[in-house]
mmCIF file of C-alpha atoms in Angstrom:
data_model
loop_
_atom_site.group_PDB
_atom_site.id
_atom_site.type_symbol
_atom_site.label_atom_id
_atom_site.label_comp_id
_atom_site.label_asym_id
_atom_site.label_seq_id
_atom_site.Cartn_x
_atom_site.Cartn_y
_atom_site.Cartn_z
ATOM 1 C CA ALA A 215 12.718 63.807 173.315
ATOM 2 C CA GLN A 216 11.312 61.450 175.550
ATOM 3 C CA ARG A 217 8.040 59.898 175.235
ATOM 4 C CA VAL A 218 5.802 57.215 177.022
ATOM 5 C CA THR A 219 3.145 55.784 175.942
ATOM 6 C CA GLN A 220 0.498 53.537 177.444
ATOM 7 C CA PRO A 221 -2.160 52.954 175.172
ATOM 8 C CA GLU A 222 -4.786 51.729 177.730
ATOM 9 C CA LYS A 223 -6.723 53.420 179.970
ATOM 10 C CA LEU A 224 -8.307 51.313 181.592
ATOM 11 C CA LEU A 225 -7.723 47.328 181.724
ATOM 12 C CA SER A 226 -10.032 44.999 183.591
ATOM 13 C CA VAL A 227 -9.500 41.139 184.483
ATOM 14 C CA PHE A 228 -10.824 38.855 186.410
ATOM 15 C CA LYS A 229 -9.259 37.556 189.724
ATOM 16 C CA GLY A 230 -6.630 34.999 189.058
ATOM 17 C CA ALA A 231 -6.058 36.192 185.147
ATOM 18 C CA PRO A 232 -2.885 37.215 184.199
ATOM 19 C CA VAL A 233 -2.194 41.340 183.751
ATOM 20 C CA GLU A 234 0.089 42.871 181.183
ATOM 21 C CA LEU A 235 -0.034 46.549 181.295
ATOM 22 C CA LYS A 236 1.456 47.797 178.185
ATOM 23 C CA CYS A 237 4.104 50.661 178.175
ATOM 24 C CA ASN A 238 5.905 51.470 174.995
ATOM 25 C CA TYR A 239 8.953 54.482 174.983
ATOM 26 C CA SER A 240 10.433 57.020 172.925
ATOM 27 C CA TYR A 241 14.406 58.095 173.557
ATOM 28 C CA SER A 242 17.361 58.301 171.552
ATOM 29 C CA GLY A 243 19.806 56.953 174.144
ATOM 30 C CA SER A 244 19.376 54.436 177.130
ATOM 31 C CA PRO A 245 16.740 55.075 179.316
ATOM 32 C CA GLU A 246 16.067 54.189 182.695
ATOM 33 C CA LEU A 247 12.249 52.872 183.185
ATOM 34 C CA PHE A 248 10.246 52.401 186.006
ATOM 35 C CA TRP A 249 6.504 51.543 187.106
ATOM 36 C CA TYR A 250 4.661 53.422 189.581
ATOM 37 C CA VAL A 251 1.526 52.576 191.167
ATOM 38 C CA GLN A 252 -1.354 54.470 192.793
ATOM 39 C CA TYR A 253 -3.579 52.872 194.934
ATOM 40 C CA SER A 254 -7.168 54.663 195.662
ATOM 41 C CA ARG A 255 -6.988 57.430 197.978
ATOM 42 C CA GLN A 256 -3.125 56.914 198.345
ATOM 43 C CA ARG A 257 0.206 58.904 197.037
ATOM 44 C CA LEU A 258 1.828 57.620 194.034
ATOM 45 C CA GLN A 259 4.684 55.109 195.001
ATOM 46 C CA LEU A 260 7.471 53.366 193.209
ATOM 47 C CA LEU A 261 6.723 49.897 192.144
ATOM 48 C CA LEU A 262 9.760 48.826 190.540
ATOM 49 C CA ARG A 263 12.929 49.848 188.126
ATOM 50 C CA HIS A 264 14.160 47.909 185.398
ATOM 51 C CA ILE A 265 17.456 48.027 186.737
ATOM 52 C CA SER A 266 17.039 45.943 189.707
ATOM 53 C CA ARG A 267 14.830 43.375 187.484
ATOM 54 C CA GLU A 268 13.299 42.617 190.843
ATOM 55 C CA SER A 269 9.603 41.335 191.437
ATOM 56 C CA ILE A 270 7.318 43.276 193.571
ATOM 57 C CA LYS A 271 3.912 41.952 194.757
ATOM 58 C CA GLY A 272 4.446 39.607 191.966
ATOM 59 C CA PHE A 273 4.915 41.815 189.501
ATOM 60 C CA THR A 274 7.668 41.801 186.953
ATOM 61 C CA ALA A 275 9.042 43.905 184.117
ATOM 62 C CA ASP A 276 11.343 43.717 181.213
ATOM 63 C CA LEU A 277 12.679 46.201 179.355
ATOM 64 C CA ASN A 278 12.948 45.135 175.573
ATOM 65 C CA LYS A 279 14.950 47.553 173.734
ATOM 66 C CA GLY A 280 14.247 46.409 170.434
ATOM 67 C CA GLU A 281 10.512 46.951 170.951
ATOM 68 C CA THR A 282 11.272 50.025 173.093
ATOM 69 C CA SER A 283 8.598 48.283 175.404
ATOM 70 C CA PHE A 284 8.406 47.801 179.210
ATOM 71 C CA HIS A 285 5.191 46.151 179.926
ATOM 72 C CA LEU A 286 4.373 44.982 183.610
ATOM 73 C CA LYS A 287 3.090 41.812 183.862
ATOM 74 C CA LYS A 288 1.593 39.487 186.684
ATOM 75 C CA PRO A 289 0.765 35.826 186.217
ATOM 76 C CA PHE A 290 -2.354 35.995 188.637
ATOM 77 C CA ALA A 291 -4.243 39.415 189.742
ATOM 78 C CA GLN A 292 -5.607 39.642 192.793
ATOM 79 C CA GLU A 293 -7.981 42.233 193.917
ATOM 80 C CA GLU A 294 -5.717 44.214 195.768
ATOM 81 C CA ASP A 295 -3.960 44.999 192.520
ATOM 82 C CA SER A 296 -6.935 47.189 191.618
ATOM 83 C CA ALA A 297 -5.057 50.677 191.051
ATOM 84 C CA MET A 298 -3.505 53.274 188.796
ATOM 85 C CA TYR A 299 -0.294 52.329 187.051
ATOM 86 C CA TYR A 300 2.329 54.758 185.523
ATOM 87 C CA CYS A 301 4.818 53.835 183.539
ATOM 88 C CA ALA A 302 7.909 56.478 183.545
ATOM 89 C CA LEU A 303 11.293 56.770 181.776
ATOM 90 C CA ARG A 304 14.219 58.779 182.836
ATOM 91 C CA GLY A 305 17.004 60.011 180.452
ATOM 92 C CA THR A 306 20.587 60.032 181.072
ATOM 93 C CA GLY A 307 22.822 62.690 182.400
ATOM 94 C CA THR A 308 22.567 65.319 185.016
ATOM 95 C CA ALA A 309 19.647 67.081 183.634
ATOM 96 C CA SER A 310 17.572 64.140 183.181
ATOM 97 C CA LYS A 311 14.094 63.856 184.457
ATOM 98 C CA LEU A 312 11.016 61.755 184.761
ATOM 99 C CA THR A 313 8.638 61.749 182.096
ATOM 100 C CA PHE A 314 5.197 59.814 182.935
ATOM 101 C CA GLY A 315 2.918 57.971 180.504
ATOM 102 C CA THR A 316 -0.894 58.977 180.989
ATOM 103 C CA GLY A 317 -1.616 55.665 183.205
ATOM 104 C CA THR A 318 -3.692 52.639 183.323
ATOM 105 C CA ARG A 319 -6.078 51.956 185.364
ATOM 106 C CA LEU A 320 -6.537 48.338 186.556
ATOM 107 C CA GLN A 321 -9.621 46.754 187.530
ATOM 108 C CA VAL A 322 -9.260 43.320 188.944
ATOM 109 C CA THR A 323 -12.784 41.709 189.205
ATOM 110 C CA LEU A 324 -14.233 38.541 191.159
ATOM 111 C CA GLY B 135 10.762 54.667 206.268
ATOM 112 C CA ALA B 136 11.452 57.794 204.192
ATOM 113 C CA VAL B 137 8.184 59.917 203.907
ATOM 114 C CA VAL B 138 7.250 63.077 201.938
ATOM 115 C CA SER B 139 4.804 65.294 203.416
ATOM 116 C CA GLN B 140 2.728 67.812 201.411
ATOM 117 C CA HIS B 141 0.367 70.301 202.811
ATOM 118 C CA PRO B 142 -2.540 71.357 202.467
ATOM 119 C CA SER B 143 -3.906 68.547 200.725
ATOM 120 C CA ARG B 144 -6.691 70.618 199.577
ATOM 121 C CA VAL B 145 -6.979 74.470 199.323
ATOM 122 C CA ILE B 146 -9.523 76.903 197.818
ATOM 123 C CA CYS B 147 -8.667 80.540 196.893
ATOM 124 C CA LYS B 148 -9.784 83.526 195.351
ATOM 125 C CA SER B 149 -8.570 84.593 191.988
ATOM 126 C CA GLY B 150 -5.669 86.946 192.487
ATOM 127 C CA THR B 151 -4.544 85.953 195.538
ATOM 128 C CA SER B 152 -1.445 83.520 196.435
ATOM 129 C CA VAL B 153 -1.191 80.043 197.731
ATOM 130 C CA LYS B 154 2.000 78.393 199.162
ATOM 131 C CA ILE B 155 2.290 74.572 199.045
ATOM 132 C CA GLU B 156 4.644 73.011 201.318
ATOM 133 C CA CYS B 157 6.677 70.050 200.784
ATOM 134 C CA ARG B 158 9.053 68.449 203.707
ATOM 135 C CA SER B 159 10.876 65.296 203.452
ATOM 136 C CA LEU B 160 10.476 63.594 206.589
ATOM 137 C CA ASP B 161 13.787 61.548 208.107
ATOM 138 C CA PHE B 162 15.669 62.133 205.336
ATOM 139 C CA GLN B 163 17.319 64.776 203.454
ATOM 140 C CA ALA B 164 16.383 66.318 199.745
ATOM 141 C CA THR B 165 18.636 68.262 198.072
ATOM 142 C CA THR B 166 16.690 67.937 195.136
ATOM 143 C CA MET B 167 12.556 67.704 194.906
ATOM 144 C CA PHE B 168 10.361 67.944 191.918
ATOM 145 C CA TRP B 169 7.221 69.629 191.749
ATOM 146 C CA TYR B 170 4.777 68.165 189.121
ATOM 147 C CA ARG B 171 1.305 69.146 188.185
ATOM 148 C CA GLN B 172 -1.499 66.861 187.057
ATOM 149 C CA PHE B 173 -4.573 67.707 185.172
ATOM 150 C CA PRO B 174 -7.866 65.246 185.611
ATOM 151 C CA LYS B 175 -7.322 62.128 183.536
ATOM 152 C CA GLN B 176 -3.811 63.079 182.613
ATOM 153 C CA SER B 177 -0.389 62.255 183.220
ATOM 154 C CA LEU B 178 2.208 64.291 185.702
ATOM 155 C CA MET B 179 3.777 67.017 184.119
ATOM 156 C CA LEU B 180 7.091 67.939 185.767
ATOM 157 C CA MET B 181 6.853 71.672 186.038
ATOM 158 C CA ALA B 182 10.397 72.338 188.024
ATOM 159 C CA THR B 183 13.322 70.702 189.646
ATOM 160 C CA SER B 184 14.031 72.250 193.473
ATOM 161 C CA ASN B 185 17.025 72.518 194.204
ATOM 162 C CA GLU B 186 18.466 73.157 197.755
ATOM 163 C CA GLY B 187 20.402 76.363 198.537
ATOM 164 C CA SER B 188 20.158 77.504 194.589
ATOM 165 C CA LYS B 189 17.263 78.529 191.885
ATOM 166 C CA ALA B 190 14.906 75.961 190.816
ATOM 167 C CA THR B 191 15.086 74.767 187.048
ATOM 168 C CA TYR B 192 11.639 75.179 185.361
ATOM 169 C CA GLU B 193 10.532 73.131 182.296
ATOM 170 C CA GLN B 194 9.880 74.900 179.083
ATOM 171 C CA GLY B 195 6.059 76.809 178.998
ATOM 172 C CA VAL B 196 6.262 76.926 182.623
ATOM 173 C CA GLU B 197 6.480 80.595 183.965
ATOM 174 C CA LYS B 198 9.014 81.406 187.113
ATOM 175 C CA ASP B 199 6.986 84.279 188.165
ATOM 176 C CA LYS B 200 4.187 82.735 188.488
ATOM 177 C CA PHE B 201 4.900 79.334 190.273
ATOM 178 C CA LEU B 202 7.901 80.372 192.729
ATOM 179 C CA ILE B 203 9.673 77.712 194.180
ATOM 180 C CA ASN B 204 11.924 77.813 197.532
ATOM 181 C CA HIS B 205 14.625 75.526 198.555
ATOM 182 C CA ALA B 206 15.788 77.023 201.540
ATOM 183 C CA SER B 207 16.595 73.879 203.478
ATOM 184 C CA LEU B 208 17.622 70.125 203.131
ATOM 185 C CA THR B 209 14.043 69.079 204.199
ATOM 186 C CA LEU B 210 11.812 71.646 202.705
ATOM 187 C CA SER B 211 10.285 73.238 199.189
ATOM 188 C CA THR B 212 7.903 75.357 198.905
ATOM 189 C CA LEU B 213 5.706 75.836 195.563
ATOM 190 C CA THR B 214 4.010 79.546 195.646
ATOM 191 C CA VAL B 215 1.056 79.845 193.162
ATOM 192 C CA THR B 216 1.014 83.643 192.379
ATOM 193 C CA SER B 217 -2.058 85.768 191.453
ATOM 194 C CA ALA B 218 -3.708 82.624 191.151
ATOM 195 C CA HIS B 219 -6.388 82.046 188.119
ATOM 196 C CA PRO B 220 -9.007 79.457 187.871
ATOM 197 C CA GLU B 221 -6.914 77.970 184.983
ATOM 198 C CA ASP B 222 -4.403 77.240 187.710
ATOM 199 C CA SER B 223 -6.826 74.743 189.333
ATOM 200 C CA SER B 224 -4.889 71.395 189.338
ATOM 201 C CA PHE B 225 -3.533 68.777 191.191
ATOM 202 C CA TYR B 226 0.132 69.478 192.169
ATOM 203 C CA ILE B 227 2.879 66.885 193.462
ATOM 204 C CA CYS B 228 5.972 66.864 194.734
ATOM 205 C CA SER B 229 8.656 64.245 195.179
ATOM 206 C CA ALA B 230 12.059 63.590 195.922
ATOM 207 C CA ARG B 231 14.697 61.195 195.264
ATOM 208 C CA ASP B 232 16.232 58.261 197.305
ATOM 209 C CA GLN B 233 19.659 59.204 197.480
ATOM 210 C CA GLY B 234 20.996 55.926 197.328
ATOM 211 C CA THR B 235 19.535 54.687 194.135
ATOM 212 C CA GLY B 236 18.858 58.343 192.656
ATOM 213 C CA THR B 237 15.365 57.085 192.225
ATOM 214 C CA GLU B 238 12.398 59.490 192.300
ATOM 215 C CA ALA B 239 10.917 57.187 195.121
ATOM 216 C CA PHE B 240 8.851 59.325 197.438
ATOM 217 C CA PHE B 241 5.940 61.090 196.769
ATOM 218 C CA GLY B 242 3.846 63.776 198.434
ATOM 219 C CA GLN B 243 -0.094 63.077 198.916
ATOM 220 C CA GLY B 244 -0.544 66.223 196.554
ATOM 221 C CA THR B 245 -2.346 69.328 197.095
ATOM 222 C CA ARG B 246 -5.488 70.083 195.012
ATOM 223 C CA LEU B 247 -6.108 73.983 193.989
ATOM 224 C CA THR B 248 -9.110 75.149 193.544
ATOM 225 C CA VAL B 249 -9.317 78.959 192.454
ATOM 226 C CA VAL B 250 -12.458 80.572 192.298
#
């Protein structure tokens, strides 16, 4: 079974402070990990994938297989980063599906 | 860019009636679409995978006769909640894969279903 855990429901940080949204997963094979973001009154959208090893809007995430984690990080939070963030895992094979975590609401305050 | 359009965004229906939700891919073809359900303050739960021209694949615990999925064209998948009951009230979301990367990159805006 595949499982994604986001331990924090809410993370509140000050503008300019570093951000780390935690994500841990459980999967027996080699998963694909994703971060999705949902801004207020908008639809869910893909933020980044671990495979692409990219930085999007200043956010990065490194897959740590030893710790089975895929934490999302940004060195300096901006007000516009306030949103709901979901970590998701997709297993391998043709029957693979996305399993989402319960989400963490990031609140960036002045 | 690619967009998935979901309609309606909100619907209220009486108990016992059926409701159809449409999910359209705009400017691209989606051979596979996904239907999720999200309860308040909970995560998205995959209900079924919709395949163009073939039967949908349902997740364990999802009633096939209750949630009818039709994917008759490469740009349209529909979810029909039959004989709706108050416990079917939820937020339903569809998505489609980016064919280039295979990633679920495009989500509909969701449909808030309220059964009274």
